[in-house]
Amino acid sequence: MTVTTSEALRTEASRRVPPPPAGGPEPGSPSAPGATTTAERDVTQDATQDVTRDASSDVSRDADALPGAGTATADARADLTRLLFAGPDPDRTHGTWRRLLGGPAFTYRPGLAPAERAALSYERLRLLNDVLTAEDPAAPARFAADPHRLAALHEWIGPVDGGLTTLASIHYNLFLGSLVDHDLAHDHDLSPFTAMRRVGTFLCTELEHGNDVAAMETVAVLDRERGGFDLHTPTPGAAKFMPNTSLTGGPKTAVVAARLLVDGEDQGIFLFLTPLSDEHGHLPGIRVRRLPNRTGTPVDHCLTSFTHVRLPHEALLQGEHGRLTPEGSLTSVLGNRRKRFLRSIGRVTMGKLCMSAGTLGMARAALTIAVRHAHSRRISGPRAGERLPVAAHRSHHGRLLDALATAYAMTFLHREVVDRFAGLGDGEGDWAAGAAGAGREDRADGTGRGDREDRGDREEIERLAAVAKGWITWQARDIAIECRERCGAQGLFPANGISDLPANIEGGITAEGDNLVIWVKAASEMVFGHTVPLPPARTAPGDVDDPAFLRDLLTHAESLWQKRARTALREGPSGDPTGRWNATSTPALEMVEAHACRTAADAFLTAADRATDPTARALLRALCRVFLLRRLREHTGDLLAEGLLTPDQVRALPRALDTATAEAAPHLPTLAEAFDLPPDLLATIPLASDAGITRTLEQP
């Protein structure tokens, strides 16, 4: 079987993305029932920061608002979708990509060899670019500067092509985004990259150094005699690992991270625009060796090194963080090499959001398929001749509901982090500098207060993006594995849309900073550099059916682990920094885990308060209770010991979880359908369309 040709794929773009189909609003569309204006959403957000609620009245209203099985209204489903995909211009942000996925270009193609699958991902990348350039030839550059739309793309393409998700993140965010964020965008023609006559890639990580970027060896030496730079890989261990630099996909250009050496002095790590190949092959001095196929969707990962490659002076990506005159004089608003480097690779933070988004989309797709299968797969019931869906059993629907609750929490957390990240700048890409903690040192009035006042927020948001990336990608893997198992043997066939997802998610766990590494960094900062927002003391015992009370308990758990980490650090072995951190890291990482869950719960409760449909609000609160009760189970001993829970409350927690599960379980289909995967896409997946893998035997 041959790969679909470029011409055939490009016909998809020539269709022009159609308007939203009649009969239902697009994700978060203003036409959705109960939609609010931006001003109304802002007021609501301000008003709901305090999550304290009247437990008895809320729980009573929730129970009254939930209808019986299968009777949730279309308005409830639409309201859930609106909340899940809330944000600026949701139809443009999400709807464009959702509609595109319904076309045949993104249908699963069986029988392709790994090299063919990699080539197909590049063809699909060009299809995405055609959609953007149909808006405006310069649209891809603006797209790279739009955090909401860039992250949303990854949510929708993640479930259908993990390789495409990787390529899109590299070309649009790491490569094109780096150009947009530096002076080069103002001085050079970007059309070869926005028209994708050349595919962009990003070369930072080195073979022997991994996350230890401080040890990077690749150098770009200023050549005073001839001008420009000499880009060189000095040792085998300094080869760039593992960018997509093969000839697959056409001519390529890279942004390469290298140490800038001026007269032998190390000025820090900067980025250099470096052509790698043309239509005839790789350029002189560039050695590319293709790596073996990795786990997950194939991508043309390679080992790349340079042998005295000459680059012109304009190859250096410059900005306020560093400008080098042809004579070799470096000026910078930043005081040290580390800050200059962080500014250079500021796109990595956006990359964390892209990886979170891609795996989030995979988790939601897995749940949609598994829930549909759970209601179409029938087994023998307790009475003679009775046939029941497997979803009738708590052992089955309880696990799916737990995963659904987590997926909703992941989605709402992701929305909040992207909103906060986008708010760092003015919409013109300044958020990249903000995320790197590197802005102007002085305000226009000369006081210097502007940057100092903003730096704390910038650091907090970058840390939150790292924490969310770790938590979301880890949870996505757990959800995909659970959904695969709940589909039994049918879930093992790639055509059923689930079996490839756990392996694809593994790539997101490692990309843009290995999860454990970025959590360890966050933990080290949060031991003393983070204030846990403890709730006011309660004058009466809390209600274990009240999500606000449960959220407060999770906040106390976060605080308890922070106190343990602080104690461990203070009491660790003197004169042994590694030993002290070893004693601290376990409670510090527990603190980060609790922080991620508590922040997700806050976003969840805020979304529930924004629901305009009573059934949607009740469903979200029941689902949030499931989420919180599951997360609190491992902390009950500590909370009991601290007097924050009574023995009777601890005994009541399992019943509270069972009650919340029973309330939400009849509405599993509504909760999953609110993820709004395109019907045309679901129709191509046997398990998602009331069929089995044998259906594929009937296809030509």
PDB file of N, CA and C in Angstrom, residues 10-89:
ATOM      1  N   ARG A  10      -3.497  17.563  -0.383  1.00  0.00           N
ATOM      2  CA  ARG A  10      -3.715  19.003  -0.500  1.00  0.00           C
ATOM      3  C   ARG A  10      -5.113  19.334  -1.003  1.00  0.00           C
ATOM      4  N   THR A  11      -5.787  18.371  -1.616  1.00  0.00           N
ATOM      5  CA  THR A  11      -7.170  18.622  -2.001  1.00  0.00           C
ATOM      6  C   THR A  11      -8.037  18.850  -0.772  1.00  0.00           C
ATOM      7  N   GLU A  12      -7.609  18.285   0.368  1.00  0.00           N
ATOM      8  CA  GLU A  12      -8.354  18.533   1.597  1.00  0.00           C
ATOM      9  C   GLU A  12      -8.335  20.016   1.941  1.00  0.00           C
ATOM     10  N   ALA A  13      -7.169  20.638   1.774  1.00  0.00           N
ATOM     11  CA  ALA A  13      -7.078  22.064   2.084  1.00  0.00           C
ATOM     12  C   ALA A  13      -7.882  22.883   1.094  1.00  0.00           C
ATOM     13  N   SER A  14      -7.939  22.414  -0.173  1.00  0.00           N
ATOM     14  CA  SER A  14      -8.647  23.179  -1.183  1.00  0.00           C
ATOM     15  C   SER A  14     -10.152  23.197  -0.926  1.00  0.00           C
ATOM     16  N   ARG A  15     -10.597  22.251  -0.048  1.00  0.00           N
ATOM     17  CA  ARG A  15     -12.015  22.268   0.299  1.00  0.00           C
ATOM     18  C   ARG A  15     -12.373  23.533   1.055  1.00  0.00           C
ATOM     19  N   ARG A  16     -11.334  24.186   1.622  1.00  0.00           N
ATOM     20  CA  ARG A  16     -11.538  25.277   2.567  1.00  0.00           C
ATOM     21  C   ARG A  16     -12.305  24.728   3.763  1.00  0.00           C
ATOM     22  N   VAL A  17     -11.913  25.111   4.921  1.00  0.00           N
ATOM     23  CA  VAL A  17     -12.577  24.572   6.088  1.00  0.00           C
ATOM     24  C   VAL A  17     -14.012  25.055   6.098  1.00  0.00           C
ATOM     25  N   PRO A  18     -15.007  24.139   6.122  1.00  0.00           N
ATOM     26  CA  PRO A  18     -16.404  24.538   6.026  1.00  0.00           C
ATOM     27  C   PRO A  18     -16.874  25.215   7.302  1.00  0.00           C
ATOM     28  N   PRO A  19     -18.003  25.881   7.215  1.00  0.00           N
ATOM     29  CA  PRO A  19     -18.554  26.488   8.425  1.00  0.00           C
ATOM     30  C   PRO A  19     -19.034  25.406   9.370  1.00  0.00           C
ATOM     31  N   PRO A  20     -19.269  25.746  10.641  1.00  0.00           N
ATOM     32  CA  PRO A  20     -19.758  24.746  11.580  1.00  0.00           C
ATOM     33  C   PRO A  20     -21.023  24.089  11.048  1.00  0.00           C
ATOM     34  N   PRO A  21     -21.139  22.755  11.197  1.00  0.00           N
ATOM     35  CA  PRO A  21     -22.317  22.065  10.696  1.00  0.00           C
ATOM     36  C   PRO A  21     -23.577  22.487  11.422  1.00  0.00           C
ATOM     37  N   ALA A  22     -24.656  22.479  10.698  1.00  0.00           N
ATOM     38  CA  ALA A  22     -25.937  22.799  11.314  1.00  0.00           C
ATOM     39  C   ALA A  22     -26.281  21.711  12.319  1.00  0.00           C
ATOM     40  N   GLY A  23     -26.964  22.108  13.383  1.00  0.00           N
ATOM     41  CA  GLY A  23     -27.395  21.120  14.349  1.00  0.00           C
ATOM     42  C   GLY A  23     -26.564  21.111  15.617  1.00  0.00           C
ATOM     43  N   GLY A  24     -25.519  21.902  15.699  1.00  0.00           N
ATOM     44  CA  GLY A  24     -24.732  21.914  16.929  1.00  0.00           C
ATOM     45  C   GLY A  24     -23.611  22.916  16.849  1.00  0.00           C
ATOM     46  N   PRO A  25     -23.342  23.625  17.929  1.00  0.00           N
ATOM     47  CA  PRO A  25     -22.278  24.614  17.943  1.00  0.00           C
ATOM     48  C   PRO A  25     -20.916  23.961  17.992  1.00  0.00           C
ATOM     49  N   GLU A  26     -19.922  24.700  17.542  1.00  0.00           N
ATOM     50  CA  GLU A  26     -18.547  24.232  17.649  1.00  0.00           C
ATOM     51  C   GLU A  26     -18.103  24.328  19.104  1.00  0.00           C
ATOM     52  N   PRO A  27     -16.958  23.710  19.439  1.00  0.00           N
ATOM     53  CA  PRO A  27     -16.489  23.743  20.819  1.00  0.00           C
ATOM     54  C   PRO A  27     -16.434  25.161  21.360  1.00  0.00           C
ATOM     55  N   GLY A  28     -17.160  25.402  22.452  1.00  0.00           N
ATOM     56  CA  GLY A  28     -17.111  26.702  23.093  1.00  0.00           C
ATOM     57  C   GLY A  28     -17.672  27.833  22.275  1.00  0.00           C
ATOM     58  N   SER A  29     -18.402  27.521  21.198  1.00  0.00           N
ATOM     59  CA  SER A  29     -18.899  28.564  20.310  1.00  0.00           C
ATOM     60  C   SER A  29     -19.816  29.520  21.047  1.00  0.00           C
ATOM     61  N   PRO A  30     -19.747  30.821  20.715  1.00  0.00           N
ATOM     62  CA  PRO A  30     -20.671  31.763  21.328  1.00  0.00           C
ATOM     63  C   PRO A  30     -22.127  31.412  21.076  1.00  0.00           C
ATOM     64  N   SER A  31     -22.404  30.573  20.055  1.00  0.00           N
ATOM     65  CA  SER A  31     -23.780  30.196  19.788  1.00  0.00           C
ATOM     66  C   SER A  31     -24.258  29.067  20.683  1.00  0.00           C
ATOM     67  N   ALA A  32     -23.336  28.504  21.499  1.00  0.00           N
ATOM     68  CA  ALA A  32     -23.733  27.428  22.391  1.00  0.00           C
ATOM     69  C   ALA A  32     -24.709  27.954  23.427  1.00  0.00           C
ATOM     70  N   PRO A  33     -25.663  27.130  23.866  1.00  0.00           N
ATOM     71  CA  PRO A  33     -26.637  27.584  24.855  1.00  0.00           C
ATOM     72  C   PRO A  33     -25.945  28.110  26.102  1.00  0.00           C
ATOM     73  N   GLY A  34     -26.391  29.253  26.553  1.00  0.00           N
ATOM     74  CA  GLY A  34     -25.855  29.806  27.781  1.00  0.00           C
ATOM     75  C   GLY A  34     -24.494  30.441  27.655  1.00  0.00           C
ATOM     76  N   ALA A  35     -24.025  30.701  26.426  1.00  0.00           N
ATOM     77  CA  ALA A  35     -22.691  31.274  26.264  1.00  0.00           C
ATOM     78  C   ALA A  35     -22.634  32.651  26.902  1.00  0.00           C
ATOM     79  N   THR A  36     -21.450  33.017  27.406  1.00  0.00           N
ATOM     80  CA  THR A  36     -21.273  34.318  28.025  1.00  0.00           C
ATOM     81  C   THR A  36     -20.302  35.144  27.222  1.00  0.00           C
ATOM     82  N   THR A  37     -20.355  36.432  27.411  1.00  0.00           N
ATOM     83  CA  THR A  37     -19.404  37.314  26.751  1.00  0.00           C
ATOM     84  C   THR A  37     -18.078  37.288  27.492  1.00  0.00           C
ATOM     85  N   THR A  38     -17.047  37.853  26.844  1.00  0.00           N
ATOM     86  CA  THR A  38     -15.735  37.907  27.490  1.00  0.00           C
ATOM     87  C   THR A  38     -15.816  38.687  28.794  1.00  0.00           C
ATOM     88  N   ALA A  39     -16.523  39.813  28.785  1.00  0.00           N
ATOM     89  CA  ALA A  39     -16.640  40.612  29.995  1.00  0.00           C
ATOM     90  C   ALA A  39     -17.332  39.829  31.101  1.00  0.00           C
ATOM     91  N   GLU A  40     -18.411  39.102  30.732  1.00  0.00           N
ATOM     92  CA  GLU A  40     -19.113  38.303  31.732  1.00  0.00           C
ATOM     93  C   GLU A  40     -18.220  37.216  32.299  1.00  0.00           C
ATOM     94  N   ARG A  41     -17.413  36.581  31.430  1.00  0.00           N
ATOM     95  CA  ARG A  41     -16.502  35.546  31.913  1.00  0.00           C
ATOM     96  C   ARG A  41     -15.478  36.132  32.868  1.00  0.00           C
ATOM     97  N   ASP A  42     -14.969  37.338  32.552  1.00  0.00           N
ATOM     98  CA  ASP A  42     -13.975  37.955  33.426  1.00  0.00           C
ATOM     99  C   ASP A  42     -14.561  38.241  34.801  1.00  0.00           C
ATOM    100  N   VAL A  43     -15.800  38.783  34.807  1.00  0.00           N
ATOM    101  CA  VAL A  43     -16.446  39.078  36.078  1.00  0.00           C
ATOM    102  C   VAL A  43     -16.664  37.803  36.870  1.00  0.00           C
ATOM    103  N   THR A  44     -17.113  36.753  36.161  1.00  0.00           N
ATOM    104  CA  THR A  44     -17.340  35.470  36.828  1.00  0.00           C
ATOM    105  C   THR A  44     -16.058  34.931  37.416  1.00  0.00           C
ATOM    106  N   GLN A  45     -14.963  35.038  36.645  1.00  0.00           N
ATOM    107  CA  GLN A  45     -13.681  34.520  37.132  1.00  0.00           C
ATOM    108  C   GLN A  45     -13.263  35.252  38.397  1.00  0.00           C
ATOM    109  N   ASP A  46     -13.418  36.577  38.402  1.00  0.00           N
ATOM    110  CA  ASP A  46     -13.041  37.337  39.583  1.00  0.00           C
ATOM    111  C   ASP A  46     -13.901  36.951  40.777  1.00  0.00           C
ATOM    112  N   ALA A  47     -15.170  36.709  40.505  1.00  0.00           N
ATOM    113  CA  ALA A  47     -16.103  36.437  41.597  1.00  0.00           C
ATOM    114  C   ALA A  47     -15.969  35.041  42.157  1.00  0.00           C
ATOM    115  N   THR A  48     -15.305  34.149  41.434  1.00  0.00           N
ATOM    116  CA  THR A  48     -15.248  32.749  41.869  1.00  0.00           C
ATOM    117  C   THR A  48     -13.876  32.334  42.356  1.00  0.00           C
ATOM    118  N   GLN A  49     -13.014  33.275  42.648  1.00  0.00           N
ATOM    119  CA  GLN A  49     -11.708  32.899  43.172  1.00  0.00           C
ATOM    120  C   GLN A  49     -11.839  32.262  44.545  1.00  0.00           C
ATOM    121  N   ASP A  50     -12.793  32.726  45.340  1.00  0.00           N
ATOM    122  CA  ASP A  50     -13.024  32.108  46.644  1.00  0.00           C
ATOM    123  C   ASP A  50     -13.974  30.942  46.434  1.00  0.00           C
ATOM    124  N   VAL A  51     -13.496  29.720  46.659  1.00  0.00           N
ATOM    125  CA  VAL A  51     -14.305  28.549  46.345  1.00  0.00           C
ATOM    126  C   VAL A  51     -15.111  28.069  47.543  1.00  0.00           C
ATOM    127  N   THR A  52     -15.167  28.856  48.629  1.00  0.00           N
ATOM    128  CA  THR A  52     -15.962  28.460  49.775  1.00  0.00           C
ATOM    129  C   THR A  52     -17.431  28.480  49.402  1.00  0.00           C
ATOM    130  N   ARG A  53     -18.140  27.409  49.740  1.00  0.00           N
ATOM    131  CA  ARG A  53     -19.542  27.282  49.368  1.00  0.00           C
ATOM    132  C   ARG A  53     -20.352  26.769  50.547  1.00  0.00           C
ATOM    133  N   ASP A  54     -21.656  26.947  50.488  1.00  0.00           N
ATOM    134  CA  ASP A  54     -22.559  26.355  51.462  1.00  0.00           C
ATOM    135  C   ASP A  54     -22.780  24.904  51.076  1.00  0.00           C
ATOM    136  N   ALA A  55     -22.206  23.990  51.847  1.00  0.00           N
ATOM    137  CA  ALA A  55     -22.172  22.588  51.440  1.00  0.00           C
ATOM    138  C   ALA A  55     -23.561  21.980  51.339  1.00  0.00           C
ATOM    139  N   SER A  56     -24.379  22.154  52.353  1.00  0.00           N
ATOM    140  CA  SER A  56     -25.652  21.442  52.364  1.00  0.00           C
ATOM    141  C   SER A  56     -26.560  21.874  51.228  1.00  0.00           C
ATOM    142  N   SER A  57     -26.631  23.185  50.958  1.00  0.00           N
ATOM    143  CA  SER A  57     -27.519  23.653  49.895  1.00  0.00           C
ATOM    144  C   SER A  57     -27.009  23.253  48.526  1.00  0.00           C
ATOM    145  N   ASP A  58     -25.671  23.321  48.314  1.00  0.00           N
ATOM    146  CA  ASP A  58     -25.120  22.953  47.012  1.00  0.00           C
ATOM    147  C   ASP A  58     -25.332  21.482  46.721  1.00  0.00           C
ATOM    148  N   VAL A  59     -25.028  20.613  47.684  1.00  0.00           N
ATOM    149  CA  VAL A  59     -25.185  19.180  47.466  1.00  0.00           C
ATOM    150  C   VAL A  59     -26.643  18.847  47.203  1.00  0.00           C
ATOM    151  N   SER A  60     -27.563  19.489  47.934  1.00  0.00           N
ATOM    152  CA  SER A  60     -28.986  19.248  47.704  1.00  0.00           C
ATOM    153  C   SER A  60     -29.401  19.669  46.308  1.00  0.00           C
ATOM    154  N   ARG A  61     -28.929  20.851  45.878  1.00  0.00           N
ATOM    155  CA  ARG A  61     -29.282  21.315  44.536  1.00  0.00           C
ATOM    156  C   ARG A  61     -28.702  20.388  43.472  1.00  0.00           C
ATOM    157  N   ASP A  62     -27.477  19.894  43.702  1.00  0.00           N
ATOM    158  CA  ASP A  62     -26.862  18.976  42.747  1.00  0.00           C
ATOM    159  C   ASP A  62     -27.724  17.736  42.563  1.00  0.00           C
ATOM    160  N   ALA A  63     -28.147  17.153  43.677  1.00  0.00           N
ATOM    161  CA  ALA A  63     -28.945  15.925  43.592  1.00  0.00           C
ATOM    162  C   ALA A  63     -30.262  16.177  42.878  1.00  0.00           C
ATOM    163  N   ASP A  64     -30.884  17.305  43.125  1.00  0.00           N
ATOM    164  CA  ASP A  64     -32.159  17.614  42.471  1.00  0.00           C
ATOM    165  C   ASP A  64     -31.987  17.873  40.986  1.00  0.00           C
ATOM    166  N   ALA A  65     -30.809  18.423  40.596  1.00  0.00           N
ATOM    167  CA  ALA A  65     -30.614  18.817  39.198  1.00  0.00           C
ATOM    168  C   ALA A  65     -30.286  17.646  38.292  1.00  0.00           C
ATOM    169  N   LEU A  66     -29.777  16.537  38.841  1.00  0.00           N
ATOM    170  CA  LEU A  66     -29.369  15.421  38.000  1.00  0.00           C
ATOM    171  C   LEU A  66     -30.559  14.559  37.622  1.00  0.00           C
ATOM    172  N   PRO A  67     -30.850  14.433  36.320  1.00  0.00           N
ATOM    173  CA  PRO A  67     -31.941  13.572  35.872  1.00  0.00           C
ATOM    174  C   PRO A  67     -31.504  12.111  35.888  1.00  0.00           C
ATOM    175  N   GLY A  68     -32.392  11.233  35.508  1.00  0.00           N
ATOM    176  CA  GLY A  68     -32.077   9.811  35.473  1.00  0.00           C
ATOM    177  C   GLY A  68     -31.205   9.458  34.288  1.00  0.00           C
ATOM    178  N   ALA A  69     -30.890   8.184  34.208  1.00  0.00           N
ATOM    179  CA  ALA A  69     -30.004   7.694  33.156  1.00  0.00           C
ATOM    180  C   ALA A  69     -30.543   8.028  31.778  1.00  0.00           C
ATOM    181  N   GLY A  70     -29.669   8.540  30.943  1.00  0.00           N
ATOM    182  CA  GLY A  70     -30.015   8.770  29.545  1.00  0.00           C
ATOM    183  C   GLY A  70     -30.919   9.953  29.299  1.00  0.00           C
ATOM    184  N   THR A  71     -31.188  10.768  30.335  1.00  0.00           N
ATOM    185  CA  THR A  71     -32.133  11.869  30.140  1.00  0.00           C
ATOM    186  C   THR A  71     -31.473  13.242  30.220  1.00  0.00           C
ATOM    187  N   ALA A  72     -30.154  13.286  30.303  1.00  0.00           N
ATOM    188  CA  ALA A  72     -29.483  14.582  30.282  1.00  0.00           C
ATOM    189  C   ALA A  72     -29.807  15.299  28.979  1.00  0.00           C
ATOM    190  N   THR A  73     -30.070  16.575  29.065  1.00  0.00           N
ATOM    191  CA  THR A  73     -30.538  17.323  27.913  1.00  0.00           C
ATOM    192  C   THR A  73     -29.404  17.685  26.972  1.00  0.00           C
ATOM    193  N   ALA A  74     -29.789  18.034  25.741  1.00  0.00           N
ATOM    194  CA  ALA A  74     -28.808  18.520  24.777  1.00  0.00           C
ATOM    195  C   ALA A  74     -28.176  19.816  25.268  1.00  0.00           C
ATOM    196  N   ASP A  75     -28.951  20.610  26.006  1.00  0.00           N
ATOM    197  CA  ASP A  75     -28.404  21.845  26.560  1.00  0.00           C
ATOM    198  C   ASP A  75     -27.279  21.558  27.543  1.00  0.00           C
ATOM    199  N   ALA A  76     -27.422  20.503  28.339  1.00  0.00           N
ATOM    200  CA  ALA A  76     -26.372  20.147  29.294  1.00  0.00           C
ATOM    201  C   ALA A  76     -25.102  19.747  28.560  1.00  0.00           C
ATOM    202  N   ARG A  77     -25.267  18.951  27.528  1.00  0.00           N
ATOM    203  CA  ARG A  77     -24.096  18.511  26.759  1.00  0.00           C
ATOM    204  C   ARG A  77     -23.420  19.709  26.107  1.00  0.00           C
ATOM    205  N   ALA A  78     -24.207  20.614  25.534  1.00  0.00           N
ATOM    206  CA  ALA A  78     -23.642  21.794  24.884  1.00  0.00           C
ATOM    207  C   ALA A  78     -22.927  22.686  25.891  1.00  0.00           C
ATOM    208  N   ASP A  79     -23.478  22.791  27.107  1.00  0.00           N
ATOM    209  CA  ASP A  79     -22.852  23.629  28.122  1.00  0.00           C
ATOM    210  C   ASP A  79     -21.527  23.022  28.576  1.00  0.00           C
ATOM    211  N   LEU A  80     -21.483  21.709  28.703  1.00  0.00           N
ATOM    212  CA  LEU A  80     -20.228  21.045  29.054  1.00  0.00           C
ATOM    213  C   LEU A  80     -19.161  21.300  27.985  1.00  0.00           C
ATOM    214  N   THR A  81     -19.554  21.191  26.721  1.00  0.00           N
ATOM    215  CA  THR A  81     -18.615  21.432  25.628  1.00  0.00           C
ATOM    216  C   THR A  81     -18.128  22.879  25.647  1.00  0.00           C
ATOM    217  N   ARG A  82     -19.049  23.800  25.889  1.00  0.00           N
ATOM    218  CA  ARG A  82     -18.669  25.211  25.952  1.00  0.00           C
ATOM    219  C   ARG A  82     -17.615  25.450  27.030  1.00  0.00           C
ATOM    220  N   LEU A  83     -17.805  24.830  28.186  1.00  0.00           N
ATOM    221  CA  LEU A  83     -16.878  25.020  29.292  1.00  0.00           C
ATOM    222  C   LEU A  83     -15.533  24.343  29.023  1.00  0.00           C
ATOM    223  N   LEU A  84     -15.568  23.168  28.407  1.00  0.00           N
ATOM    224  CA  LEU A  84     -14.331  22.447  28.116  1.00  0.00           C
ATOM    225  C   LEU A  84     -13.457  23.193  27.117  1.00  0.00           C
ATOM    226  N   PHE A  85     -14.089  23.903  26.190  1.00  0.00           N
ATOM    227  CA  PHE A  85     -13.334  24.575  25.133  1.00  0.00           C
ATOM    228  C   PHE A  85     -13.466  26.096  25.216  1.00  0.00           C
ATOM    229  N   ALA A  86     -13.625  26.596  26.439  1.00  0.00           N
ATOM    230  CA  ALA A  86     -13.736  28.038  26.634  1.00  0.00           C
ATOM    231  C   ALA A  86     -12.413  28.713  26.319  1.00  0.00           C
ATOM    232  N   GLY A  87     -12.499  29.963  25.902  1.00  0.00           N
ATOM    233  CA  GLY A  87     -11.305  30.727  25.581  1.00  0.00           C
ATOM    234  C   GLY A  87     -11.613  31.769  24.541  1.00  0.00           C
ATOM    235  N   PRO A  88     -10.614  32.525  24.136  1.00  0.00           N
ATOM    236  CA  PRO A  88     -10.829  33.565  23.129  1.00  0.00           C
ATOM    237  C   PRO A  88     -11.155  32.964  21.770  1.00  0.00           C
ATOM    238  N   ASP A  89     -12.258  33.396  21.173  1.00  0.00           N
ATOM    239  CA  ASP A  89     -12.664  32.970  19.836  1.00  0.00           C
ATOM    240  C   ASP A  89     -12.586  31.451  19.695  1.00  0.00           C
TER     241      ASP A  89
END
